[in-house]
PDB file of C-alpha atoms in Angstrom:
ATOM      1  CA  MET A   9      58.419 124.859  10.055  1.00 38.00           C
ATOM      2  CA  GLY A  10      60.141 126.713   7.244  1.00 36.00           C
ATOM      3  CA  SER A  11      63.779 126.767   6.632  1.00 34.00           C
ATOM      4  CA  THR A  12      65.988 129.198   8.429  1.00 33.00           C
ATOM      5  CA  ASP A  13      69.828 129.909   8.159  1.00 34.00           C
ATOM      6  CA  PHE A  14      70.309 128.481  11.720  1.00 31.00           C
ATOM      7  CA  MET A  15      68.431 125.307  12.633  1.00 33.00           C
ATOM      8  CA  MET A  16      67.231 124.879  16.263  1.00 34.00           C
ATOM      9  CA  PRO A  17      68.313 121.468  17.707  1.00 35.00           C
ATOM     10  CA  PRO A  18      65.791 119.403  19.655  1.00 37.00           C
ATOM     11  CA  ASP A  19      65.199 120.508  23.197  1.00 39.00           C
ATOM     12  CA  PRO A  20      67.117 118.213  25.583  1.00 35.00           C
ATOM     13  CA  ALA A  21      64.211 118.186  28.024  1.00 37.00           C
ATOM     14  CA  GLY A  22      62.070 116.589  25.311  1.00 39.00           C
ATOM     15  CA  PRO A  23      58.279 116.654  24.946  1.00 39.00           C
ATOM     16  CA  GLN A  24      57.867 114.248  27.917  1.00 38.00           C
ATOM     17  CA  SER A  25      59.048 116.867  30.410  1.00 37.00           C
ATOM     18  CA  LYS A  26      56.057 118.043  32.409  1.00 37.00           C
ATOM     19  CA  SER A  27      55.543 120.972  34.678  1.00 37.00           C
ATOM     20  CA  ARG A  28      53.695 120.539  38.009  1.00 40.00           C
ATOM     21  CA  ASN A  29      50.688 122.369  36.309  1.00 44.00           C
ATOM     22  CA  GLU A  30      50.534 119.694  33.509  1.00 41.00           C
ATOM     23  CA  GLY A  31      50.425 116.579  35.680  1.00 39.00           C
ATOM     24  CA  GLY A  32      54.078 115.444  35.690  1.00 37.00           C
ATOM     25  CA  SER A  33      55.577 114.174  38.792  1.00 33.00           C
ATOM     26  CA  ALA A  34      58.950 112.630  37.877  1.00 36.00           C
ATOM     27  CA  ARG A  35      61.796 115.140  37.322  1.00 39.00           C
ATOM     28  CA  ARG A  36      65.028 114.824  35.713  1.00 36.00           C
ATOM     29  CA  PRO A  37      68.326 115.711  37.494  1.00 39.00           C
ATOM     30  CA  VAL A  38      69.099 119.348  37.046  1.00 39.00           C
ATOM     31  CA  GLU A  39      72.218 118.374  34.975  1.00 39.00           C
ATOM     32  CA  SER A  40      69.954 117.073  32.115  1.00 38.00           C
ATOM     33  CA  TYR A  41      68.780 120.698  31.528  1.00 39.00           C
ATOM     34  CA  ARG A  42      72.218 122.001  30.512  1.00 45.00           C
ATOM     35  CA  MET A  43      71.805 123.005  26.952  1.00 45.00           C
ATOM     36  CA  LYS A  44      74.414 122.869  24.162  1.00 50.00           C
ATOM     37  CA  TRP A  45      73.313 126.121  22.484  1.00 46.00           C
ATOM     38  CA  ARG A  46      75.065 129.173  21.077  1.00 57.00           C
ATOM     39  CA  ASN A  47      73.253 132.212  19.939  1.00 59.00           C
ATOM     40  CA  ILE A  48      74.822 133.836  16.915  1.00 62.00           C
ATOM     41  CA  GLU A  49      75.088 137.648  17.029  1.00 63.00           C
ATOM     42  CA  ALA A  50      74.568 138.346  13.227  1.00 67.00           C
ATOM     43  CA  GLY A  51      74.036 142.175  13.340  1.00 76.00           C
ATOM     44  CA  GLY A  52      71.075 144.273  13.172  1.00 87.00           C
ATOM     45  CA  GLY A  53      67.794 142.742  11.889  1.00 93.00           C
ATOM     46  CA  TYR A  54      65.079 140.397  12.944  1.00 95.00           C
ATOM     47  CA  TYR A  55      65.547 137.809  15.653  1.00 96.00           C
ATOM     48  CA  TYR A  56      63.081 135.033  16.661  1.00 97.00           C
ATOM     49  CA  ILE A  57      63.680 134.621  20.358  1.00 96.00           C
ATOM     50  CA  THR A  58      62.364 131.899  22.786  1.00 96.00           C
ATOM     51  CA  GLY A  59      62.490 132.115  26.483  1.00 96.00           C
ATOM     52  CA  THR A  60      61.526 129.113  28.694  1.00 96.00           C
ATOM     53  CA  VAL A  61      60.626 128.897  32.351  1.00 96.00           C
ATOM     54  CA  ALA A  62      62.936 126.576  34.167  1.00 94.00           C
ATOM     55  CA  GLU A  63      61.678 122.957  34.189  1.00 92.00           C
ATOM     56  CA  TRP A  64      58.741 124.234  31.952  1.00 95.00           C
ATOM     57  CA  LEU A  65      56.814 125.424  34.970  1.00 96.00           C
ATOM     58  CA  SER A  66      53.533 126.959  33.858  1.00 96.00           C
ATOM     59  CA  LEU A  67      53.965 130.183  35.848  1.00 96.00           C
ATOM     60  CA  LEU A  68      53.255 132.500  32.967  1.00 97.00           C
ATOM     61  CA  SER A  69      49.641 131.413  33.223  1.00 96.00           C
ATOM     62  CA  ARG A  70      49.614 133.623  36.382  1.00 96.00           C
ATOM     63  CA  ASP A  71      48.425 137.167  35.354  1.00 96.00           C
ATOM     64  CA  ASP A  72      50.798 138.957  37.722  1.00 96.00           C
ATOM     65  CA  LEU A  73      53.909 137.122  36.445  1.00 97.00           C
ATOM     66  CA  ARG A  74      52.841 137.423  32.869  1.00 97.00           C
ATOM     67  CA  ARG A  75      52.341 141.177  33.272  1.00 96.00           C
ATOM     68  CA  ALA A  76      55.690 141.505  35.008  1.00 97.00           C
ATOM     69  CA  VAL A  77      57.462 139.864  32.160  1.00 97.00           C
ATOM     70  CA  CYS A  78      55.665 141.972  29.569  1.00 97.00           C
ATOM     71  CA  HIS A  79      56.570 145.108  31.450  1.00 97.00           C
ATOM     72  CA  GLU A  80      60.271 144.219  31.324  1.00 97.00           C
ATOM     73  CA  ILE A  81      60.013 143.330  27.599  1.00 97.00           C
ATOM     74  CA  LYS A  82      58.602 146.803  27.032  1.00 97.00           C
ATOM     75  CA  ILE A  83      61.571 148.360  28.931  1.00 97.00           C
ATOM     76  CA  ALA A  84      64.085 146.401  26.853  1.00 98.00           C
ATOM     77  CA  LEU A  85      62.310 147.330  23.598  1.00 97.00           C
ATOM     78  CA  ALA A  86      62.547 150.995  24.396  1.00 97.00           C
ATOM     79  CA  ARG A  87      66.058 150.784  25.771  1.00 97.00           C
ATOM     80  CA  PHE A  88      67.410 149.296  22.658  1.00 97.00           C
ATOM     81  CA  SER A  89      65.121 151.091  20.104  1.00 97.00           C
ATOM     82  CA  ALA A  90      63.784 147.752  19.102  1.00 97.00           C
ATOM     83  CA  SER A  91      60.443 146.946  17.486  1.00 96.00           C
ATOM     84  CA  LEU A  92      58.267 143.894  18.130  1.00 97.00           C
ATOM     85  CA  ALA A  93      56.735 142.224  15.132  1.00 95.00           C
ATOM     86  CA  ALA A  94      54.949 139.334  16.926  1.00 96.00           C
ATOM     87  CA  TYR A  95      54.853 137.615  20.204  1.00 97.00           C
ATOM     88  CA  VAL A  96      52.973 134.924  22.198  1.00 97.00           C
ATOM     89  CA  ILE A  97      53.068 134.293  25.896  1.00 97.00           C
ATOM     90  CA  MET A  98      52.444 130.597  26.620  1.00 98.00           C
ATOM     91  CA  PRO A  99      51.979 129.136  30.200  1.00 98.00           C
ATOM     92  CA  ASN A 100      55.748 127.937  30.319  1.00 97.00           C
ATOM     93  CA  HIS A 101      57.494 129.781  27.514  1.00 97.00           C
ATOM     94  CA  LEU A 102      57.294 132.719  25.257  1.00 97.00           C
ATOM     95  CA  HIS A 103      58.198 133.655  21.616  1.00 97.00           C
ATOM     96  CA  VAL A 104      59.044 137.195  20.447  1.00 97.00           C
ATOM     97  CA  LEU A 105      59.918 138.341  16.977  1.00 97.00           C
ATOM     98  CA  VAL A 106      62.038 141.462  17.468  1.00 97.00           C
ATOM     99  CA  HIS A 107      63.815 143.877  15.090  1.00 97.00           C
ATOM    100  CA  LEU A 108      67.055 145.096  16.736  1.00 96.00           C
ATOM    101  CA  PRO A 109      68.551 148.015  14.724  1.00 94.00           C
ATOM    102  CA  LYS A 110      72.182 147.885  15.987  1.00 91.00           C
ATOM    103  CA  ASP A 111      74.905 145.412  15.641  1.00 90.00           C
ATOM    104  CA  GLY A 112      75.783 143.674  18.821  1.00 88.00           C
ATOM    105  CA  ASP A 113      72.480 144.269  20.773  1.00 94.00           C
ATOM    106  CA  LEU A 114      71.066 140.718  20.757  1.00 94.00           C
ATOM    107  CA  HIS A 115      72.889 139.675  23.958  1.00 93.00           C
ATOM    108  CA  ARG A 116      72.298 142.980  25.659  1.00 95.00           C
ATOM    109  CA  PHE A 117      68.634 143.010  24.828  1.00 96.00           C
ATOM    110  CA  CYS A 118      68.049 139.502  25.994  1.00 95.00           C
ATOM    111  CA  LYS A 119      70.035 140.006  29.184  1.00 94.00           C
ATOM    112  CA  CYS A 120      67.959 143.132  29.945  1.00 96.00           C
ATOM    113  CA  TRP A 121      64.448 141.665  29.745  1.00 96.00           C
ATOM    114  CA  ARG A 122      65.444 138.216  31.094  1.00 94.00           C
ATOM    115  CA  GLY A 123      67.376 139.529  33.974  1.00 94.00           C
ATOM    116  CA  ARG A 124      64.863 142.218  35.010  1.00 96.00           C
ATOM    117  CA  SER A 125      61.895 139.857  34.687  1.00 97.00           C
ATOM    118  CA  ALA A 126      63.700 137.040  36.526  1.00 95.00           C
ATOM    119  CA  ARG A 127      64.050 139.432  39.586  1.00 95.00           C
ATOM    120  CA  ARG A 128      60.386 140.316  39.327  1.00 96.00           C
ATOM    121  CA  ILE A 129      59.314 136.761  39.084  1.00 97.00           C
ATOM    122  CA  ILE A 130      61.312 135.774  42.232  1.00 96.00           C
ATOM    123  CA  ASP A 131      60.117 138.733  44.136  1.00 96.00           C
ATOM    124  CA  LEU A 132      56.457 137.885  43.460  1.00 97.00           C
ATOM    125  CA  LEU A 133      57.017 134.181  44.325  1.00 97.00           C
ATOM    126  CA  LEU A 134      58.644 135.276  47.489  1.00 96.00           C
ATOM    127  CA  ARG A 135      55.713 137.471  48.396  1.00 95.00           C
ATOM    128  CA  GLY A 136      53.360 134.717  47.754  1.00 95.00           C
ATOM    129  CA  SER A 137      55.404 132.150  49.607  1.00 94.00           C
ATOM    130  CA  ASP A 138      55.482 129.749  46.552  1.00 94.00           C
ATOM    131  CA  HIS A 139      58.013 127.476  48.153  1.00 95.00           C
ATOM    132  CA  GLU A 140      57.552 124.675  45.458  1.00 95.00           C
ATOM    133  CA  ALA A 141      58.635 126.948  42.565  1.00 95.00           C
ATOM    134  CA  LEU A 142      61.308 128.709  44.600  1.00 94.00           C
ATOM    135  CA  ASP A 143      62.792 125.251  45.490  1.00 94.00           C
ATOM    136  CA  ILE A 144      62.951 124.284  41.769  1.00 93.00           C
ATOM    137  CA  PHE A 145      64.537 127.679  40.738  1.00 93.00           C
ATOM    138  CA  GLY A 146      67.020 127.302  43.550  1.00 92.00           C
ATOM    139  CA  ARG A 147      68.208 123.887  42.092  1.00 89.00           C
ATOM    140  CA  HIS A 148      68.824 125.686  38.849  1.00 86.00           C
ATOM    141  CA  ALA A 149      70.881 128.485  40.359  1.00 84.00           C
ATOM    142  CA  ASN A 150      74.429 128.749  38.947  1.00 78.00           C
ATOM    143  CA  GLY A 151      76.147 130.179  41.984  1.00 70.00           C
ATOM    144  CA  ARG A 152      75.955 133.864  40.932  1.00 75.00           C
ATOM    145  CA  CYS A 153      72.251 133.981  42.103  1.00 81.00           C
ATOM    146  CA  LYS A 154      70.119 132.252  44.535  1.00 90.00           C
ATOM    147  CA  TYR A 155      67.309 131.458  42.041  1.00 92.00           C
ATOM    148  CA  ALA A 156      67.171 130.894  38.312  1.00 91.00           C
ATOM    149  CA  SER A 157      63.570 131.285  37.002  1.00 93.00           C
ATOM    150  CA  TRP A 158      64.579 130.992  33.271  1.00 94.00           C
ATOM    151  CA  LYS A 159      66.288 128.135  31.534  1.00 88.00           C
ATOM    152  CA  GLU A 160      70.006 128.721  31.073  1.00 75.00           C
ATOM    153  CA  GLN A 161      69.662 131.081  28.191  1.00 75.00           C
ATOM    154  CA  VAL A 162      67.102 132.233  25.526  1.00 80.00           C
ATOM    155  CA  ARG A 163      67.420 130.857  22.103  1.00 89.00           C
ATOM    156  CA  ALA A 164      67.535 133.266  19.206  1.00 93.00           C
ATOM    157  CA  LEU A 165      67.470 132.750  15.453  1.00 93.00           C
ATOM    158  CA  TYR A 166      68.511 135.381  13.084  1.00 94.00           C
ATOM    159  CA  ILE A 167      65.961 135.817  10.221  1.00 93.00           C
ATOM    160  CA  THR A 168      67.313 136.723   6.695  1.00 89.00           C
ATOM    161  CA  LYS A 169      64.572 135.736   4.451  1.00 92.00           C
ATOM    162  CA  GLU A 170      61.076 137.283   4.037  1.00 92.00           C
ATOM    163  CA  ALA A 171      59.379 133.991   3.715  1.00 94.00           C
ATOM    164  CA  THR A 172      60.939 132.820   6.939  1.00 94.00           C
ATOM    165  CA  LEU A 173      59.953 136.166   8.719  1.00 94.00           C
ATOM    166  CA  LEU A 174      56.237 135.641   7.611  1.00 93.00           C
ATOM    167  CA  GLN A 175      56.425 131.943   8.577  1.00 95.00           C
ATOM    168  CA  LYS A 176      57.556 132.781  12.070  1.00 96.00           C
ATOM    169  CA  VAL A 177      54.676 135.273  12.547  1.00 94.00           C
ATOM    170  CA  ASN A 178      52.242 132.532  11.563  1.00 94.00           C
ATOM    171  CA  TYR A 179      54.022 129.987  13.817  1.00 96.00           C
ATOM    172  CA  ILE A 180      53.819 132.297  16.799  1.00 97.00           C
ATOM    173  CA  ASP A 181      50.057 133.054  16.207  1.00 95.00           C
ATOM    174  CA  GLY A 182      49.288 129.282  15.895  1.00 96.00           C
ATOM    175  CA  ASN A 183      51.234 128.200  18.923  1.00 97.00           C
ATOM    176  CA  PRO A 184      48.297 128.110  21.375  1.00 97.00           C
ATOM    177  CA  VAL A 185      46.207 126.170  18.903  1.00 97.00           C
ATOM    178  CA  ARG A 186      48.862 123.578  18.370  1.00 96.00           C
ATOM    179  CA  ARG A 187      49.385 123.180  22.123  1.00 95.00           C
ATOM    180  CA  GLY A 188      45.635 122.761  22.615  1.00 96.00           C
ATOM    181  CA  LEU A 189      45.096 125.943  24.606  1.00 97.00           C
ATOM    182  CA  ALA A 190      42.722 127.593  22.091  1.00 97.00           C
ATOM    183  CA  ALA A 191      40.402 126.474  19.208  1.00 97.00           C
ATOM    184  CA  GLU A 192      41.461 129.385  17.046  1.00 96.00           C
ATOM    185  CA  PRO A 193      44.477 131.823  17.283  1.00 95.00           C
ATOM    186  CA  GLY A 194      42.065 134.753  18.142  1.00 93.00           C
ATOM    187  CA  ASP A 195      40.873 132.855  21.177  1.00 95.00           C
ATOM    188  CA  TRP A 196      44.205 133.199  22.927  1.00 95.00           C
ATOM    189  CA  PRO A 197      44.454 136.742  24.451  1.00 93.00           C
ATOM    190  CA  TYR A 198      48.232 136.742  24.982  1.00 95.00           C
ATOM    191  CA  SER A 199      49.598 137.038  21.507  1.00 95.00           C
ATOM    192  CA  SER A 200      49.853 139.532  18.708  1.00 95.00           C
ATOM    193  CA  PHE A 201      47.223 137.833  16.422  1.00 95.00           C
ATOM    194  CA  ASN A 202      44.253 139.961  17.405  1.00 92.00           C
ATOM    195  CA  TRP A 203      46.344 143.120  16.790  1.00 92.00           C
ATOM    196  CA  TYR A 204      47.024 142.133  13.329  1.00 90.00           C
ATOM    197  CA  GLU A 205      43.408 140.965  12.674  1.00 89.00           C
ATOM    198  CA  GLY A 206      41.509 143.986  14.204  1.00 80.00           C
ATOM    199  CA  GLY A 207      44.022 146.525  15.419  1.00 72.00           C
ATOM    200  CA  ARG A 208      43.151 145.642  19.096  1.00 73.00           C
ATOM    201  CA  GLU A 209      45.189 147.517  21.723  1.00 70.00           C
ATOM    202  CA  ASP A 210      47.761 145.061  22.937  1.00 77.00           C
ATOM    203  CA  ILE A 211      49.706 144.477  26.148  1.00 86.00           C
ATOM    204  CA  LEU A 212      52.944 144.825  24.063  1.00 92.00           C
ATOM    205  CA  PRO A 213      53.669 147.561  21.545  1.00 92.00           C
ATOM    206  CA  LEU A 214      53.682 146.103  18.087  1.00 92.00           C
ATOM    207  CA  VAL A 215      55.126 147.382  14.697  1.00 91.00           C
ATOM    208  CA  ILE A 216      54.276 145.718  11.351  1.00 86.00           C
ATOM    209  CA  PRO A 217      57.529 144.112  10.031  1.00 84.00           C
ATOM    210  CA  GLU A 218      59.165 145.713   7.026  1.00 77.00           C
ATOM    211  CA  VAL A 219      59.780 142.950   4.525  1.00 63.00           C
TER     212      VAL A 219
END
């Protein structure tokens, strides 16, 4: 990865952390998932944002949950007059590259899509009686809610350099290939790659970044 003004520390969960969909059985205590991370509100501009499902459960491979999350991201984009430059929805996490025009909107933007999508995810799991996922999310609840479907907070990096912005777009597009989910970036339908390549109508509204 290219250099950025703020470097992302290693994920405490580590690469060995497996979801139930990836064959892992042993689980760490909930306390080991507490992250030492502080997002920096750096004013209006581009932010590279990562959201991860609690315990890396591969729930975003479900079409109904993935669409629910995308719907709430659309609402947040419109509410904050934000534009989406790139995205990828992976089975257990997502990346979005978002331009927020106003100072101070990072926290509110993330709280909007994350909070609304969390409620939608829990509602769909309750309807489907997915007790295994609900039990895991219940262990991650912090007292103010019964379930926590996302890890403690999203991670956001402020992008100040043109080269870093373009690198993040390429990183997002290549994520499914690096994870072994697709042979080519265009084979993965839940990213911005095919919109850039052929102008295909996408599940999320995209805007070419101004660099």
